[in-house]
Every structure is written in C-alpha cells, then in structure tokens.
C-alpha cells in the first residue's frame, strides 16, 4: 500500500513540474519579436509582441556617427505643418554655420507603440539646440523670412500668412479689422427699392477680392454676388458697384510680413439683410 502511495506522489510531482515547464514554454513561445511596422500589423492580433525598432536604432546610430564627425543637419518638416517659402534663404544662412539642410515628413497617424519616426532628424535637432541654444533656429528662420521678402518684392502673400495687424483705418486691433468695414458699409449702403429682405435660411452676400499692394494701392479687383432669393438677382450690378466703390475709397493699411510691408490677398465680404 505504501508502495502505491509513493508511486502516486511521484506521478503528481512529475505532473506538476511538467505543467510548470509547459507554462514557461508557452510563455516563451507566446512572445513574438517584430522588427518593423509591417511585421507588427501582420501579427497585431497576438497578445504578446516585443518591438525592436531596428529602423530607428539604425537612424540614431548613423546620426551619432555623423555628429561625431562634425556633421549637422537641420530638418524642416513637410506635411500638416507650416510651409516655409524661405527655405532657399535658410539654406544659405545655415551654411555659414556649416549646417546642412534637409526635409522630413510629418504624419497625422500615430505609430504603433514601440516604434518612432524621424529618429535621425530628432537627434540632429537636439544636437543643434545643445550647441547653439533653443532659439537659434527660430532666429535664423526670421532672418530668412525677411530676406525672402527682400528677394521677392512682387510676391503676393496669402492673407493668413501676413502679420496679424489691422489693415483697416481707424481700428485698434485685429478683431476690429474684421468688424468695422462691415459696420461702415452698412451705415452708408441703401438697399434698392423692390429688394426682398432675407426670409430664408441661406444668406445672400457680396464678395470683393483684391490685392492690397505694399504701397497702399489696389489691383486685381473681382466682385461676385450670391442671392438666396432669385428675385433679387436683378440688383446684382447695383450691389457690385456699391461694394467696389466702398473698397476703392478706403485708405487701406498695407499688410506686413515679419514687420516688412508686402503685397497681400484681401477681400471684403458683406452679408445682405
């Protein structure tokens, strides 16, 4: 009887050890090592994935080697970011500091956990900041932007790429700039006899687009109207004439880019009553 008890105990011990070994083996087998994003997505249903981002590691290794050799590269980022027109000027300025220039992409989609983008450029950015300070690149970019304005005197800047100063006389700030022209036009505008006032969900409007030159003159004036009520379309030329005359008689203040007068796109939009 004792013999059978001993045998049973031995069997149980071996069984327990085997289960523990199976668990360790199972745990080891469950861990899948992936080295790139494609491998990750192919196996994303697995629970245990270990990421070794070889691409980023190689980029960082190359960056450290280049830095050790004295090579520095400034990267400007393309994608959903600010678009600089002064890259040519920036490149020339950076060359005085023996810094090269290149581009990198930005993305709106995040990388899977464990992976990183732009590892080479990130280390380069840190090294440039370490050597020259956190405001170094911004200060050079301002110089480059000003030089672009000087090099391109006829360039017409989009409205929102100019400094946020008011371009309408008698206004103190940017908020007034968007309100006062409409108020001034409304005070002196007389609606024609027979005009049907707004009684719809949609708005009617008159839009005057033009270029405000750096000397204060206006060019490329274009005007269009839209009427929610088709019965008002007979007044189109009247609305255009009044809006254009208003725009032409305003003493507009030239736009500025980095503090320098520039040509800029402009528009006056009036919503009808």
PDB file of N, CA and C in Angstrom, residues 27 61 66 90 100 112 131 140 153 191 196 213:
ATOM      1  N   UNK A  27       4.800  30.524 -22.340  1.00  0.00           N
ATOM      2  CA  UNK A  27       5.059  31.952 -22.191  1.00  0.00           C
ATOM      3  C   UNK A  27       6.127  32.414 -23.167  1.00  0.00           C
ATOM      4  N   UNK A  61      21.995  55.485 -34.689  1.00  0.00           N
ATOM      5  CA  UNK A  61      23.415  55.117 -34.778  1.00  0.00           C
ATOM      6  C   UNK A  61      24.107  55.959 -35.845  1.00  0.00           C
ATOM      7  N   UNK A  66      27.521  60.652 -37.479  1.00  0.00           N
ATOM      8  CA  UNK A  66      27.657  61.906 -38.233  1.00  0.00           C
ATOM      9  C   UNK A  66      27.997  63.066 -37.303  1.00  0.00           C
ATOM     10  N   UNK A  90      17.122  80.171 -46.060  1.00  0.00           N
ATOM     11  CA  UNK A  90      17.506  79.476 -44.827  1.00  0.00           C
ATOM     12  C   UNK A  90      18.728  78.594 -45.063  1.00  0.00           C
ATOM     13  N   UNK A 100      24.000  71.591 -42.693  1.00  0.00           N
ATOM     14  CA  UNK A 100      23.276  71.242 -43.907  1.00  0.00           C
ATOM     15  C   UNK A 100      21.768  71.334 -43.666  1.00  0.00           C
ATOM     16  N   UNK A 112       2.536  52.630 -34.106  1.00  0.00           N
ATOM     17  CA  UNK A 112       2.231  51.649 -33.050  1.00  0.00           C
ATOM     18  C   UNK A 112       3.205  51.817 -31.890  1.00  0.00           C
ATOM     19  N   UNK A 131      24.083  72.787 -29.043  1.00  0.00           N
ATOM     20  CA  UNK A 131      25.263  73.553 -29.432  1.00  0.00           C
ATOM     21  C   UNK A 131      24.986  75.051 -29.544  1.00  0.00           C
ATOM     22  N   UNK A 140      17.141  82.320 -36.931  1.00  0.00           N
ATOM     23  CA  UNK A 140      17.617  82.247 -38.320  1.00  0.00           C
ATOM     24  C   UNK A 140      16.452  82.227 -39.296  1.00  0.00           C
ATOM     25  N   UNK A 153      10.144  91.085 -54.225  1.00  0.00           N
ATOM     26  CA  UNK A 153       9.334  92.283 -53.962  1.00  0.00           C
ATOM     27  C   UNK A 153       7.933  92.237 -54.556  1.00  0.00           C
ATOM     28  N   UNK A 191     -30.422 100.018 -49.585  1.00  0.00           N
ATOM     29  CA  UNK A 191     -30.972  98.903 -50.360  1.00  0.00           C
ATOM     30  C   UNK A 191     -31.918  99.439 -51.436  1.00  0.00           C
ATOM     31  N   UNK A 196     -36.029  92.277 -51.828  1.00  0.00           N
ATOM     32  CA  UNK A 196     -36.665  91.369 -50.874  1.00  0.00           C
ATOM     33  C   UNK A 196     -35.670  91.031 -49.764  1.00  0.00           C
ATOM     34  N   UNK A 213      -1.622  96.209 -52.346  1.00  0.00           N
ATOM     35  CA  UNK A 213      -0.184  96.322 -52.587  1.00  0.00           C
ATOM     36  C   UNK A 213       0.511  97.022 -51.422  1.00  0.00           C
TER      37      UNK A 213
END
